[in-house]
PDB file of C-alpha atoms in Angstrom:
ATOM      1  CA  MET A   1     123.193 103.396 110.968  1.00  0.00           C
ATOM      2  CA  LEU A   2     120.248 103.984 108.649  1.00  0.00           C
ATOM      3  CA  GLY A   3     116.876 102.508 109.547  1.00  0.00           C
ATOM      4  CA  LEU A   4     114.869 100.556 106.967  1.00  0.00           C
ATOM      5  CA  LYS A   5     112.734 103.517 105.866  1.00  0.00           C
ATOM      6  CA  GLU A   6     115.839 105.658 105.504  1.00  0.00           C
ATOM      7  CA  LYS A   7     117.537 102.948 103.414  1.00  0.00           C
ATOM      8  CA  ILE A   8     114.545 102.686 101.081  1.00  0.00           C
ATOM      9  CA  THR A   9     114.299 106.461 100.803  1.00  0.00           C
ATOM     10  CA  SER A  10     118.023 106.638 100.040  1.00  0.00           C
ATOM     11  CA  VAL A  11     117.689 104.071  97.246  1.00  0.00           C
ATOM     12  CA  ALA A  12     114.763 106.017  95.768  1.00  0.00           C
ATOM     13  CA  GLU A  13     116.698 109.291  95.907  1.00  0.00           C
ATOM     14  CA  SER A  14     119.692 107.658  94.223  1.00  0.00           C
ATOM     15  CA  LEU A  15     117.313 106.967  91.326  1.00  0.00           C
ATOM     16  CA  GLY A  16     116.204 110.600  91.236  1.00  0.00           C
ATOM     17  CA  ILE A  17     112.920 109.947  93.052  1.00  0.00           C
ATOM     18  CA  PHE A  18     112.159 112.284  95.936  1.00  0.00           C
ATOM     19  CA  ASP A  19     108.418 111.718  96.319  1.00  0.00           C
ATOM     20  CA  ILE A  20     107.953 108.621  98.464  1.00  0.00           C
ATOM     21  CA  GLY A  21     105.427 107.538 101.065  1.00  0.00           C
ATOM     22  CA  PHE A  22     104.508 104.512 103.168  1.00  0.00           C
ATOM     23  CA  ALA A  23     101.115 103.044 104.058  1.00  0.00           C
ATOM     24  CA  ASP A  24     100.086 100.323 106.496  1.00  0.00           C
ATOM     25  CA  VAL A  25      98.037  97.672 104.648  1.00  0.00           C
ATOM     26  CA  THR A  26      95.324  97.773 107.345  1.00  0.00           C
ATOM     27  CA  LEU A  27      94.303 101.193 105.994  1.00  0.00           C
ATOM     28  CA  TRP A  28      92.727  99.503 102.942  1.00  0.00           C
ATOM     29  CA  ASP A  29      90.197  97.982 105.353  1.00  0.00           C
ATOM     30  CA  SER A  30      89.762 100.887 107.769  1.00  0.00           C
ATOM     31  CA  ASP A  31      89.802 104.043 105.644  1.00  0.00           C
ATOM     32  CA  PRO A  32      86.189 104.775 104.569  1.00  0.00           C
ATOM     33  CA  LEU A  33      87.051 106.326 101.209  1.00  0.00           C
ATOM     34  CA  VAL A  34      89.324 103.496 100.089  1.00  0.00           C
ATOM     35  CA  SER A  35      87.383 100.581 101.588  1.00  0.00           C
ATOM     36  CA  SER A  36      84.236 101.817  99.828  1.00  0.00           C
ATOM     37  CA  ARG A  37      85.985 101.933  96.431  1.00  0.00           C
ATOM     38  CA  ILE A  38      88.543  99.099  96.486  1.00  0.00           C
ATOM     39  CA  SER A  39      87.108  95.609  96.833  1.00  0.00           C
ATOM     40  CA  SER A  40      88.999  92.978  98.812  1.00  0.00           C
ATOM     41  CA  GLU A  41      90.618  91.194  95.847  1.00  0.00           C
ATOM     42  CA  PHE A  42      92.389  94.429  94.856  1.00  0.00           C
ATOM     43  CA  ARG A  43      93.816  95.124  98.333  1.00  0.00           C
ATOM     44  CA  PRO A  44      97.429  94.391  99.363  1.00  0.00           C
ATOM     45  CA  LYS A  45      96.605  91.379 101.557  1.00  0.00           C
ATOM     46  CA  SER A  46      94.993  89.623  98.603  1.00  0.00           C
ATOM     47  CA  ILE A  47      97.961  90.351  96.340  1.00  0.00           C
ATOM     48  CA  LEU A  48     100.689  89.443  98.869  1.00  0.00           C
ATOM     49  CA  SER A  49      99.243  87.441 101.743  1.00  0.00           C
ATOM     50  CA  ASN A  50     101.914  88.357 104.330  1.00  0.00           C
ATOM     51  CA  SER A  51     102.046  92.030 103.397  1.00  0.00           C
ATOM     52  CA  GLU A  52     102.445  94.681 106.067  1.00  0.00           C
ATOM     53  CA  SER A  53     103.179  97.864 104.122  1.00  0.00           C
ATOM     54  CA  VAL A  54     102.972  99.520 100.735  1.00  0.00           C
ATOM     55  CA  ILE A  55     105.729 101.824  99.487  1.00  0.00           C
ATOM     56  CA  VAL A  56     104.565 104.459  97.004  1.00  0.00           C
ATOM     57  CA  ILE A  57     106.889 106.450  94.755  1.00  0.00           C
ATOM     58  CA  GLY A  58     106.062 109.307  92.403  1.00  0.00           C
ATOM     59  CA  ILE A  59     107.654 111.003  89.404  1.00  0.00           C
ATOM     60  CA  PRO A  60     106.362 114.437  88.360  1.00  0.00           C
ATOM     61  CA  ILE A  61     105.372 115.288  84.783  1.00  0.00           C
ATOM     62  CA  PRO A  62     106.750 118.604  83.456  1.00  0.00           C
ATOM     63  CA  SER A  63     103.958 121.174  83.067  1.00  0.00           C
ATOM     64  CA  SER A  64     105.450 122.303  79.761  1.00  0.00           C
ATOM     65  CA  ILE A  65     104.959 118.796  78.328  1.00  0.00           C
ATOM     66  CA  LEU A  66     101.415 118.543  79.636  1.00  0.00           C
ATOM     67  CA  ASP A  67     100.603 121.888  78.027  1.00  0.00           C
ATOM     68  CA  THR A  68     100.973 120.140  74.651  1.00  0.00           C
ATOM     69  CA  ALA A  69      98.633 117.247  75.517  1.00  0.00           C
ATOM     70  CA  PRO A  70      97.354 115.325  73.712  1.00  0.00           C
ATOM     71  CA  SER A  71     100.519 115.103  71.650  1.00  0.00           C
ATOM     72  CA  ILE A  72     103.360 112.805  70.682  1.00  0.00           C
ATOM     73  CA  ALA A  73     105.508 114.692  73.215  1.00  0.00           C
ATOM     74  CA  TYR A  74     103.166 113.891  76.098  1.00  0.00           C
ATOM     75  CA  ALA A  75     102.574 110.315  74.905  1.00  0.00           C
ATOM     76  CA  GLN A  76     106.314 109.611  74.887  1.00  0.00           C
ATOM     77  CA  THR A  77     106.884 111.300  78.259  1.00  0.00           C
ATOM     78  CA  TYR A  78     104.036 109.268  79.729  1.00  0.00           C
ATOM     79  CA  LYS A  79     105.647 106.035  78.492  1.00  0.00           C
ATOM     80  CA  ASN A  80     109.095 107.094  79.739  1.00  0.00           C
ATOM     81  CA  ILE A  81     107.827 107.924  83.227  1.00  0.00           C
ATOM     82  CA  ASN A  82     105.969 104.615  83.406  1.00  0.00           C
ATOM     83  CA  SER A  83     109.201 102.802  82.497  1.00  0.00           C
ATOM     84  CA  MET A  84     111.177 104.793  85.067  1.00  0.00           C
ATOM     85  CA  LEU A  85     108.637 103.942  87.753  1.00  0.00           C
ATOM     86  CA  ASP A  86     108.690 100.253  86.850  1.00  0.00           C
ATOM     87  CA  MET A  87     112.499 100.151  86.988  1.00  0.00           C
ATOM     88  CA  ALA A  88     112.549 102.037  90.299  1.00  0.00           C
ATOM     89  CA  THR A  89     110.042  99.714  91.971  1.00  0.00           C
ATOM     90  CA  GLN A  90     112.106  96.732  90.805  1.00  0.00           C
ATOM     91  CA  ARG A  91     115.254  98.279  92.294  1.00  0.00           C
ATOM     92  CA  ILE A  92     113.581  99.037  95.620  1.00  0.00           C
ATOM     93  CA  ALA A  93     112.111  95.531  95.745  1.00  0.00           C
ATOM     94  CA  MET A  94     115.600  94.101  95.174  1.00  0.00           C
ATOM     95  CA  GLU A  95     116.911  96.124  98.114  1.00  0.00           C
ATOM     96  CA  LEU A  96     114.159  94.753 100.346  1.00  0.00           C
ATOM     97  CA  MET A  97     114.770  91.177  99.192  1.00  0.00           C
ATOM     98  CA  ASN A  98     118.495  91.540  99.837  1.00  0.00           C
ATOM     99  CA  LEU A  99     117.565  92.545 103.380  1.00  0.00           C
ATOM    100  CA  GLY A 100     115.473  89.397 103.818  1.00  0.00           C
ATOM    101  CA  PHE A 101     111.967  90.728 103.144  1.00  0.00           C
ATOM    102  CA  ASP A 102     109.302  89.731 100.645  1.00  0.00           C
ATOM    103  CA  ALA A 103     108.651  92.476  98.117  1.00  0.00           C
ATOM    104  CA  MET A 104     106.328  92.692  95.134  1.00  0.00           C
ATOM    105  CA  PRO A 105     106.866  95.567  92.692  1.00  0.00           C
ATOM    106  CA  LEU A 106     103.618  96.340  90.898  1.00  0.00           C
ATOM    107  CA  PRO A 107     103.471  97.477  87.265  1.00  0.00           C
ATOM    108  CA  ARG A 108     102.608 101.109  86.723  1.00  0.00           C
ATOM    109  CA  ASP A 109      99.600 100.257  84.537  1.00  0.00           C
ATOM    110  CA  GLY A 110      97.883  97.097  85.739  1.00  0.00           C
ATOM    111  CA  TYR A 111      95.505  96.515  82.847  1.00  0.00           C
ATOM    112  CA  HIS A 112      95.688  95.103  79.316  1.00  0.00           C
ATOM    113  CA  GLY A 113      95.502  98.227  77.179  1.00  0.00           C
ATOM    114  CA  ILE A 114      92.308  99.855  75.934  1.00  0.00           C
ATOM    115  CA  SER A 115      90.673  96.545  75.021  1.00  0.00           C
ATOM    116  CA  GLY A 116      91.344  95.364  78.572  1.00  0.00           C
ATOM    117  CA  LEU A 117      89.857  98.539  79.981  1.00  0.00           C
ATOM    118  CA  ARG A 118      86.671  97.923  78.041  1.00  0.00           C
ATOM    119  CA  GLU A 119      86.362  94.478  79.609  1.00  0.00           C
ATOM    120  CA  SER A 120      87.257  95.692  83.090  1.00  0.00           C
ATOM    121  CA  SER A 121      87.950  99.344  83.830  1.00  0.00           C
ATOM    122  CA  THR A 122      89.595  98.507  87.164  1.00  0.00           C
ATOM    123  CA  ALA A 123      93.348  97.931  87.384  1.00  0.00           C
ATOM    124  CA  PHE A 124      94.347  95.089  89.712  1.00  0.00           C
ATOM    125  CA  PHE A 125      95.996  97.629  92.031  1.00  0.00           C
ATOM    126  CA  SER A 126      95.248 101.330  92.417  1.00  0.00           C
ATOM    127  CA  HIS A 127      98.428 103.382  92.864  1.00  0.00           C
ATOM    128  CA  ARG A 128      96.447 106.608  93.372  1.00  0.00           C
ATOM    129  CA  HIS A 129      94.573 105.123  96.345  1.00  0.00           C
ATOM    130  CA  ALA A 130      97.870 103.833  97.723  1.00  0.00           C
ATOM    131  CA  ALA A 131      99.357 107.331  97.359  1.00  0.00           C
ATOM    132  CA  TYR A 132      96.327 108.778  99.143  1.00  0.00           C
ATOM    133  CA  LEU A 133      96.777 106.357 102.067  1.00  0.00           C
ATOM    134  CA  ALA A 134     100.513 107.154 102.144  1.00  0.00           C
ATOM    135  CA  GLY A 135      99.685 110.825 102.698  1.00  0.00           C
ATOM    136  CA  LEU A 136     101.010 112.050  99.354  1.00  0.00           C
ATOM    137  CA  GLY A 137      97.901 113.925  98.275  1.00  0.00           C
ATOM    138  CA  SER A 138      94.111 114.153  98.051  1.00  0.00           C
ATOM    139  CA  PHE A 139      91.607 113.383  95.324  1.00  0.00           C
ATOM    140  CA  GLY A 140      90.413 116.092  92.963  1.00  0.00           C
ATOM    141  CA  ASN A 141      87.256 116.652  90.962  1.00  0.00           C
ATOM    142  CA  ASN A 142      89.007 114.931  88.018  1.00  0.00           C
ATOM    143  CA  ASN A 143      89.338 111.765  90.173  1.00  0.00           C
ATOM    144  CA  VAL A 144      93.159 111.805  90.105  1.00  0.00           C
ATOM    145  CA  LEU A 145      95.379 112.430  93.097  1.00  0.00           C
ATOM    146  CA  LEU A 146      96.452 116.037  93.631  1.00  0.00           C
ATOM    147  CA  THR A 147      99.655 116.868  95.471  1.00  0.00           C
ATOM    148  CA  GLU A 148     100.432 120.223  96.994  1.00  0.00           C
ATOM    149  CA  LYS A 149     103.603 120.706  94.939  1.00  0.00           C
ATOM    150  CA  TYR A 150     102.628 119.269  91.540  1.00  0.00           C
ATOM    151  CA  GLY A 151      98.846 119.137  91.615  1.00  0.00           C
ATOM    152  CA  PRO A 152      97.844 116.130  89.449  1.00  0.00           C
ATOM    153  CA  ARG A 153     101.070 116.309  87.379  1.00  0.00           C
ATOM    154  CA  ILE A 154     102.670 113.254  88.946  1.00  0.00           C
ATOM    155  CA  ARG A 155     102.463 109.508  88.364  1.00  0.00           C
ATOM    156  CA  PHE A 156     102.759 106.896  91.088  1.00  0.00           C
ATOM    157  CA  SER A 157     103.759 103.267  91.446  1.00  0.00           C
ATOM    158  CA  SER A 158     103.959 100.898  94.404  1.00  0.00           C
ATOM    159  CA  ILE A 159     105.769  98.029  96.096  1.00  0.00           C
ATOM    160  CA  ILE A 160     103.955  95.690  98.489  1.00  0.00           C
ATOM    161  CA  THR A 161     106.166  94.205 101.201  1.00  0.00           C
ATOM    162  CA  ASN A 162     106.052  92.277 104.470  1.00  0.00           C
ATOM    163  CA  ALA A 163     108.433  94.824 105.985  1.00  0.00           C
ATOM    164  CA  LYS A 164     106.737  96.963 108.626  1.00  0.00           C
ATOM    165  CA  LEU A 165     107.146 100.563 107.483  1.00  0.00           C
ATOM    166  CA  SER A 166     105.007 103.046 109.348  1.00  0.00           C
ATOM    167  CA  GLY A 167     103.350 105.851 107.408  1.00  0.00           C
ATOM    168  CA  LYS A 168     101.474 109.006 108.316  1.00  0.00           C
ATOM    169  CA  GLY A 169      98.141 108.018 106.762  1.00  0.00           C
ATOM    170  CA  PRO A 170      95.899 110.262 104.630  1.00  0.00           C
ATOM    171  CA  ILE A 171      97.034 113.866 104.600  1.00  0.00           C
ATOM    172  CA  GLY A 172      93.700 115.295 105.764  1.00  0.00           C
ATOM    173  CA  LYS A 173      93.794 118.247 103.345  1.00  0.00           C
ATOM    174  CA  ASP A 174      91.719 118.917 100.253  1.00  0.00           C
ATOM    175  CA  PHE A 175      93.873 120.476  97.542  1.00  0.00           C
ATOM    176  CA  CYS A 176      91.125 120.622  94.911  1.00  0.00           C
ATOM    177  CA  MET A 177      89.652 124.106  94.345  1.00  0.00           C
ATOM    178  CA  TYR A 178      86.496 122.713  92.682  1.00  0.00           C
ATOM    179  CA  CYS A 179      86.881 125.437  90.080  1.00  0.00           C
ATOM    180  CA  GLY A 180      85.298 123.177  87.458  1.00  0.00           C
ATOM    181  CA  LYS A 181      88.022 123.797  84.892  1.00  0.00           C
ATOM    182  CA  CYS A 182      88.673 120.089  84.352  1.00  0.00           C
ATOM    183  CA  VAL A 183      84.926 119.571  83.863  1.00  0.00           C
ATOM    184  CA  ARG A 184      84.594 122.355  81.298  1.00  0.00           C
ATOM    185  CA  GLU A 185      87.728 121.410  79.370  1.00  0.00           C
ATOM    186  CA  CYS A 186      87.177 117.638  79.203  1.00  0.00           C
ATOM    187  CA  PRO A 187      86.698 116.845  75.487  1.00  0.00           C
ATOM    188  CA  ALA A 188      84.893 113.596  76.335  1.00  0.00           C
ATOM    189  CA  LYS A 189      82.448 115.292  78.736  1.00  0.00           C
ATOM    190  CA  ALA A 190      83.311 112.520  81.186  1.00  0.00           C
ATOM    191  CA  LEU A 191      83.364 114.722  84.301  1.00  0.00           C
ATOM    192  CA  LYS A 192      80.818 116.548  86.423  1.00  0.00           C
ATOM    193  CA  VAL A 193      81.476 118.959  89.282  1.00  0.00           C
ATOM    194  CA  GLY A 194      81.632 117.107  92.577  1.00  0.00           C
ATOM    195  CA  LYS A 195      83.856 115.501  95.188  1.00  0.00           C
ATOM    196  CA  TYR A 196      85.406 112.085  94.736  1.00  0.00           C
ATOM    197  CA  PRO A 197      84.073 109.432  95.309  1.00  0.00           C
ATOM    198  CA  ASP A 198      80.571 110.917  95.051  1.00  0.00           C
ATOM    199  CA  MET A 199      81.443 112.092  91.532  1.00  0.00           C
ATOM    200  CA  ILE A 200      83.041 109.332  89.450  1.00  0.00           C
ATOM    201  CA  THR A 201      84.531 109.805  85.984  1.00  0.00           C
ATOM    202  CA  ASN A 202      82.417 108.309  83.218  1.00  0.00           C
ATOM    203  CA  LYS A 203      84.994 105.711  82.240  1.00  0.00           C
ATOM    204  CA  GLU A 204      83.254 104.651  79.033  1.00  0.00           C
ATOM    205  CA  LEU A 205      83.443 108.182  77.614  1.00  0.00           C
ATOM    206  CA  CYS A 206      87.065 108.496  78.767  1.00  0.00           C
ATOM    207  CA  ILE A 207      87.971 105.140  77.178  1.00  0.00           C
ATOM    208  CA  ASP A 208      86.275 106.143  73.912  1.00  0.00           C
ATOM    209  CA  ARG A 209      88.499 109.209  73.696  1.00  0.00           C
ATOM    210  CA  SER A 210      91.612 107.223  74.639  1.00  0.00           C
ATOM    211  CA  GLU A 211      90.865 104.743  71.868  1.00  0.00           C
ATOM    212  CA  MET A 212      90.484 107.533  69.320  1.00  0.00           C
ATOM    213  CA  LEU A 213      93.781 109.118  70.406  1.00  0.00           C
ATOM    214  CA  ALA A 214      95.555 105.750  70.441  1.00  0.00           C
ATOM    215  CA  LYS A 215      94.751 105.330  66.749  1.00  0.00           C
ATOM    216  CA  GLN A 216      96.643 108.589  66.173  1.00  0.00           C
ATOM    217  CA  GLY A 217      99.558 107.572  68.393  1.00  0.00           C
ATOM    218  CA  ILE A 218      98.897 110.308  70.960  1.00  0.00           C
ATOM    219  CA  SER A 219      97.120 108.546  73.806  1.00  0.00           C
ATOM    220  CA  PRO A 220      96.574 109.361  76.687  1.00  0.00           C
ATOM    221  CA  CYS A 221      94.548 112.577  76.652  1.00  0.00           C
ATOM    222  CA  GLY A 222      95.889 114.432  79.714  1.00  0.00           C
ATOM    223  CA  ILE A 223      93.740 117.557  79.394  1.00  0.00           C
ATOM    224  CA  CYS A 224      92.032 117.293  82.799  1.00  0.00           C
ATOM    225  CA  VAL A 225      95.525 117.061  84.325  1.00  0.00           C
ATOM    226  CA  SER A 226      96.983 119.827  82.179  1.00  0.00           C
ATOM    227  CA  VAL A 227      94.347 122.478  82.940  1.00  0.00           C
ATOM    228  CA  CYS A 228      94.267 121.936  86.726  1.00  0.00           C
ATOM    229  CA  PRO A 229      95.487 125.087  88.523  1.00  0.00           C
ATOM    230  CA  VAL A 230      96.655 123.196  91.629  1.00  0.00           C
ATOM    231  CA  GLY A 231     100.438 123.023  91.820  1.00  0.00           C
ATOM    232  CA  ARG A 232     100.986 125.128  88.710  1.00  0.00           C
ATOM    233  CA  LYS A 233     103.676 127.755  89.131  1.00  0.00           C
ATOM    234  CA  GLN A 234     102.260 131.220  88.517  1.00  0.00           C
ATOM    235  CA  TYR A 235     105.132 132.268  86.279  1.00  0.00           C
ATOM    236  CA  GLY A 236     106.067 128.897  84.818  1.00  0.00           C
ATOM    237  CA  GLY A 237     107.203 128.815  81.210  1.00  0.00           C
ATOM    238  CA  LYS A 238     105.044 127.136  78.607  1.00  0.00           C
ATOM    239  CA  PRO A 239     105.131 126.439  74.857  1.00  0.00           C
ATOM    240  CA  THR A 240     103.619 128.986  72.489  1.00  0.00           C
ATOM    241  CA  ASP A 241     100.385 128.176  70.666  1.00  0.00           C
ATOM    242  CA  GLU A 242     102.384 127.923  67.434  1.00  0.00           C
ATOM    243  CA  SER A 243     104.777 125.399  68.992  1.00  0.00           C
ATOM    244  CA  ILE A 244     101.916 123.296  70.379  1.00  0.00           C
ATOM    245  CA  LYS A 245     100.326 123.194  66.931  1.00  0.00           C
ATOM    246  CA  VAL A 246     103.575 121.883  65.441  1.00  0.00           C
ATOM    247  CA  ILE A 247     104.052 119.309  68.208  1.00  0.00           C
ATOM    248  CA  ARG A 248     100.509 118.028  67.737  1.00  0.00           C
ATOM    249  CA  SER A 249     101.026 117.693  64.001  1.00  0.00           C
ATOM    250  CA  TYR A 250     103.580 114.883  64.454  1.00  0.00           C
ATOM    251  CA  VAL A 251     101.126 112.051  64.892  1.00  0.00           C
ATOM    252  CA  LYS A 252     100.392 108.748  63.216  1.00  0.00           C
ATOM    253  CA  ARG A 253      97.529 108.881  60.742  1.00  0.00           C
TER     254      ARG A 253
END
C-alpha cells in the first residue's frame, strides 16, 4: 500500500510532473537564508494556520524556447507552464482533501501584474524559497533557483497542507558557477556579481524592462535564465539566429 508521499508523487507523475519536493514548515523559521528574507506574514503558518508541510512541484522550460527570449514564443510558454502548475496544484490539493487533510494550492504568480509589482515587489508566497527548502536546488547569482538538471530553466508552484510530509531540507550544494554571464547579459543592468542573498536583483530596473516588454506582448524577459550555463546540455539543439529574428518579429506594437 502506498504511503502518503508516494500517493502525492504518483498523482504528480500522472500529470507529467516528475520534479517534486517536500518541506517542513518549521524550516521557514529555522533556515538562516529563508528566515532572513521571508517575513512572518509570508510564511506557511501565516497562510494556513495548521500547516505542517509544503509540497513543491516544478515544470521545466525547454532551452530551445528560452533561446528566443524575449519573444512571443517564450511569453506563451511561460503562460502555459503557469497554467499547468496551477492545475496540478489544484489536483494534488484535491487528493489531499479527499484523504481528509487541509490543503491550500497557491497560485503560480502571487502578485497583481506589473502595477502590483510596483506597489509591492514581494509575492505573498515565494515558490523559489519553498523549492530551496524542499532540496530542489540552490540560488544563483541571478537570484533564481538553479537545479542540477535544468539550471534555472524550471518554474515552481506549491501546496501548503496540514499533512506531515517529511523532506530532506536544503540540498547543501551551490550549482551557480558565478561566471557573471547573467550579469553581463542583463539588458536592464539589474544584476551585480555576488551570492544571494548578499546580492539582490534591482527589482525596479527589472520591473521597468518587464513593463516595456509587456507593452509589446513579449513579457517576461528571461535572458538571465536563458544565458545561464548551469543545466544546459552541451550539444542541445537551438534555433538559428535567423529563426529567432523571425520569432521575435511577431509581437504586438
